Amino acid sequence: LVMKEIEKDILFYDESNGGVTFSGGEPLMQVHFLNSLLERCKEKDIHTAVDISGYAPFEYIDGIRDTVGLFLYDLKTMNDEKHKEYTGVSNERILENLKELSKKGDSITIRIPIIPGINDSDGDIHEFAQFILSLNGRNEISLLPYHQAARAKYKRLGEPDRMPWISQPSDSKLEKTRITLERLGLDVKIGG
């Protein structure tokens, strides 16, 4: 059923040089189903991207590598204590998995959500750069501005907004961050 939906857009993928992006939640939480879809896409020559947090056993990531065209890999903060505070888990596994994945030579775009007051200080940006520059390969960086789209969803679900004080980063802050990372030797874009 899922492949039928994917195949409906094959002409679009061919014309746009696009493909399918698997995201979530965390697609690695359903790694066997994900792998079967990736294999079917590969059989049909459909480019695939997988958007992951990296918080999974490395065997899951390694097991899908041959069928993934691009990994979209999220890094939220380099600071383990902050990571635990805001996500509930350590970032140790996430960082180790990214190191291992980068050794394999796969195509990776590292996505950093820029969250004012959480991970956007000069120190935070330099920590991101230092870590990314230590990785194998030349990885593209994508800065994702924090947005407040979930607020309406929280309200609809009767859930509290756990970070109501956070606003979107300004365009000038994003541009300053992009320039800083580029000056440190990284390929950076804003968005996507």
Tab-separated table of C-alpha atoms in Angstrom:
chain	number	residue	atom	x	y	z
A	1	LEU	CA	0.000	0.000	0.000
A	2	VAL	CA	2.775	2.458	0.898
A	3	MET	CA	4.719	1.594	-2.264
A	4	LYS	CA	1.626	2.257	-4.383
A	5	GLU	CA	1.502	5.781	-2.964
A	6	ILE	CA	5.233	6.268	-3.557
A	7	GLU	CA	5.053	4.939	-7.113
A	8	LYS	CA	2.284	7.420	-8.018
A	9	ASP	CA	4.940	10.145	-8.090
A	10	ILE	CA	7.695	8.373	-10.054
A	11	LEU	CA	7.304	10.788	-12.989
A	12	PHE	CA	7.695	13.723	-10.612
A	13	TYR	CA	10.816	12.195	-9.044
A	14	ASP	CA	12.306	11.637	-12.502
A	15	GLU	CA	11.620	15.200	-13.660
A	16	SER	CA	12.748	16.879	-10.435
A	17	ASN	CA	15.662	14.566	-9.553
A	18	GLY	CA	13.796	14.036	-6.296
A	19	GLY	CA	12.716	10.999	-4.384
A	20	VAL	CA	11.247	9.799	-1.119
A	21	THR	CA	12.141	10.994	2.377
A	22	PHE	CA	11.330	8.758	5.326
A	23	SER	CA	10.930	10.703	8.544
A	24	GLY	CA	8.804	10.580	11.629
A	25	GLY	CA	9.096	10.509	14.697
A	26	GLU	CA	12.021	8.229	14.257
A	27	PRO	CA	11.923	5.899	11.244
A	28	LEU	CA	14.518	3.615	12.848
A	29	MET	CA	11.882	2.594	15.417
A	30	GLN	CA	10.338	0.538	12.585
A	31	VAL	CA	13.617	-0.481	10.977
A	32	HIS	CA	12.375	-3.711	9.351
A	33	PHE	CA	9.437	-1.983	7.675
A	34	LEU	CA	11.690	0.922	6.708
A	35	ASN	CA	14.261	-1.440	5.230
A	36	SER	CA	11.656	-3.219	3.113
A	37	LEU	CA	10.427	0.114	1.723
A	38	LEU	CA	13.999	1.247	1.038
A	39	GLU	CA	14.747	-1.981	-0.814
A	40	ARG	CA	11.601	-1.626	-2.942
A	41	CYS	CA	12.525	1.983	-3.753
A	42	LYS	CA	16.013	0.904	-4.773
A	43	GLU	CA	14.530	-1.747	-7.096
A	44	LYS	CA	12.496	1.029	-8.766
A	45	ASP	CA	15.491	3.454	-8.909
A	46	ILE	CA	13.759	5.903	-6.568
A	47	HIS	CA	16.200	8.073	-4.606
A	48	THR	CA	15.739	7.803	-0.850
A	49	ALA	CA	16.556	9.992	2.131
A	50	VAL	CA	16.085	8.993	5.760
A	51	ASP	CA	15.684	11.665	8.466
A	52	ILE	CA	17.023	10.272	11.737
A	53	SER	CA	17.967	11.419	15.216
A	54	GLY	CA	20.654	8.740	15.445
A	55	TYR	CA	19.289	7.461	18.754
A	56	ALA	CA	19.187	3.774	17.835
A	57	PRO	CA	21.566	0.836	17.814
A	58	PHE	CA	24.186	1.415	15.110
A	59	GLU	CA	23.276	-1.973	13.615
A	60	TYR	CA	19.937	-0.421	12.540
A	61	ILE	CA	21.691	2.393	10.706
A	62	ASP	CA	24.327	0.093	9.242
A	63	GLY	CA	21.624	-2.331	8.117
A	64	ILE	CA	19.914	0.221	5.857
A	65	ARG	CA	23.014	2.000	4.505
A	66	ASP	CA	23.053	0.156	1.162
A	67	THR	CA	19.557	1.346	0.295
A	68	VAL	CA	19.729	4.958	1.548
A	69	GLY	CA	20.751	7.702	-0.868
A	70	LEU	CA	21.044	10.413	1.793
A	71	PHE	CA	20.985	10.489	5.570
A	72	LEU	CA	19.444	13.607	7.140
A	73	TYR	CA	21.025	13.470	10.583
A	74	ASP	CA	19.795	15.760	13.361
A	75	LEU	CA	22.157	17.249	15.956
A	76	LYS	CA	20.327	19.227	18.621
A	77	THR	CA	23.151	20.118	21.014
A	78	MET	CA	26.675	18.952	21.720
A	79	ASN	CA	26.192	19.426	25.457
A	80	ASP	CA	25.107	16.109	26.972
A	81	GLU	CA	23.433	17.677	30.020
A	82	LYS	CA	21.356	20.013	27.848
A	83	HIS	CA	20.500	17.110	25.573
A	84	LYS	CA	19.238	15.096	28.537
A	85	GLU	CA	17.278	18.085	29.849
A	86	TYR	CA	15.478	18.828	26.591
A	87	THR	CA	15.146	15.378	24.992
A	88	GLY	CA	15.248	13.034	27.974
A	89	VAL	CA	18.247	11.061	26.672
A	90	SER	CA	22.009	11.364	26.430
A	91	ASN	CA	23.506	12.390	23.095
A	92	GLU	CA	26.418	9.957	23.472
A	93	ARG	CA	24.887	7.268	21.218
A	94	ILE	CA	23.827	9.885	18.668
A	95	LEU	CA	27.344	11.315	18.394
A	96	GLU	CA	29.001	7.879	18.269
A	97	ASN	CA	26.596	6.720	15.561
A	98	LEU	CA	27.331	9.803	13.471
A	99	LYS	CA	31.074	9.193	13.832
A	100	GLU	CA	30.617	5.591	12.659
A	101	LEU	CA	28.316	6.537	9.795
A	102	SER	CA	30.724	9.209	8.575
A	103	LYS	CA	33.547	6.619	8.500
A	104	LYS	CA	31.500	4.558	6.036
A	105	GLY	CA	31.452	7.353	3.447
A	106	ASP	CA	27.687	7.681	3.149
A	107	SER	CA	26.065	10.908	1.991
A	108	ILE	CA	25.018	12.853	5.104
A	109	THR	CA	23.397	16.228	5.655
A	110	ILE	CA	23.745	17.247	9.280
A	111	ARG	CA	20.712	19.225	10.372
A	112	ILE	CA	20.979	21.589	13.312
A	113	PRO	CA	17.756	23.108	14.626
A	114	ILE	CA	18.691	26.597	15.840
A	115	ILE	CA	16.800	27.098	19.094
A	116	PRO	CA	17.248	30.527	20.742
A	117	GLY	CA	18.693	30.268	24.235
A	118	ILE	CA	19.225	26.506	23.946
A	119	ASN	CA	21.884	25.848	21.289
A	120	ASP	CA	22.612	29.136	19.511
A	121	SER	CA	25.391	30.748	21.566
A	122	ASP	CA	28.811	31.339	20.021
A	123	GLY	CA	30.137	28.531	22.226
A	124	ASP	CA	27.414	26.144	21.033
A	125	ILE	CA	28.128	26.951	17.386
A	126	HIS	CA	31.856	26.398	17.830
A	127	GLU	CA	31.195	23.047	19.564
A	128	PHE	CA	29.053	21.933	16.612
A	129	ALA	CA	31.793	22.992	14.188
A	130	GLN	CA	34.586	21.302	16.121
A	131	PHE	CA	32.700	18.000	16.214
A	132	ILE	CA	31.575	18.101	12.582
A	133	LEU	CA	35.063	18.983	11.362
A	134	SER	CA	36.399	15.914	13.198
A	135	LEU	CA	34.168	13.619	11.111
A	136	ASN	CA	35.269	11.813	7.969
A	137	GLY	CA	34.050	13.179	4.677
A	138	ARG	CA	32.686	16.553	3.680
A	139	ASN	CA	29.240	16.827	5.214
A	140	GLU	CA	26.720	19.498	4.321
A	141	ILE	CA	25.182	21.391	7.226
A	142	SER	CA	21.582	22.545	7.180
A	143	LEU	CA	20.491	25.104	9.786
A	144	LEU	CA	16.815	24.680	10.644
A	145	PRO	CA	15.179	27.653	12.339
A	146	TYR	CA	13.113	26.635	15.365
A	147	HIS	CA	9.438	27.239	14.667
A	148	GLN	CA	6.329	27.325	16.791
A	149	ALA	CA	4.132	25.155	14.583
A	150	ALA	CA	3.572	22.588	17.333
A	151	ARG	CA	1.903	25.094	19.639
A	152	ALA	CA	-1.485	24.773	17.938
A	153	LYS	CA	-1.145	20.993	17.973
A	154	TYR	CA	-0.382	20.982	21.715
A	155	LYS	CA	-3.449	23.117	22.324
A	156	ARG	CA	-5.675	20.822	20.228
A	157	LEU	CA	-4.409	17.779	22.122
A	158	GLY	CA	-4.751	19.461	25.516
A	159	GLU	CA	-1.006	19.115	26.092
A	160	PRO	CA	1.128	21.827	27.680
A	161	ASP	CA	3.693	23.730	25.615
A	162	ARG	CA	6.852	22.878	27.542
A	163	MET	CA	8.901	25.720	26.016
A	164	PRO	CA	6.486	28.649	25.538
A	165	TRP	CA	9.231	31.256	26.033
A	166	ILE	CA	11.204	30.211	22.957
A	167	SER	CA	10.742	32.213	19.790
A	168	GLN	CA	11.980	31.715	16.271
A	169	PRO	CA	15.555	32.841	15.597
A	170	SER	CA	15.868	36.034	13.599
A	171	ASP	CA	17.056	35.947	10.012
A	172	SER	CA	20.129	37.924	11.055
A	173	LYS	CA	20.973	35.343	13.760
A	174	LEU	CA	20.662	32.513	11.256
A	175	GLU	CA	22.835	34.353	8.750
A	176	LYS	CA	25.465	35.107	11.413
A	177	THR	CA	25.503	31.430	12.391
A	178	ARG	CA	25.829	30.364	8.751
A	179	ILE	CA	28.747	32.737	8.187
A	180	THR	CA	30.482	31.597	11.388
A	181	LEU	CA	30.262	27.938	10.397
A	182	GLU	CA	31.401	28.657	6.835
A	183	ARG	CA	34.413	30.592	8.115
A	184	LEU	CA	35.303	27.544	10.189
A	185	GLY	CA	35.354	25.456	6.997
A	186	LEU	CA	31.869	23.942	6.722
A	187	ASP	CA	29.370	23.865	3.831
A	188	VAL	CA	26.221	25.442	5.259
A	189	LYS	CA	22.736	26.331	4.068
A	190	ILE	CA	19.689	27.655	5.893
A	191	GLY	CA	16.583	25.486	5.727
A	192	GLY	CA	15.727	22.108	4.259
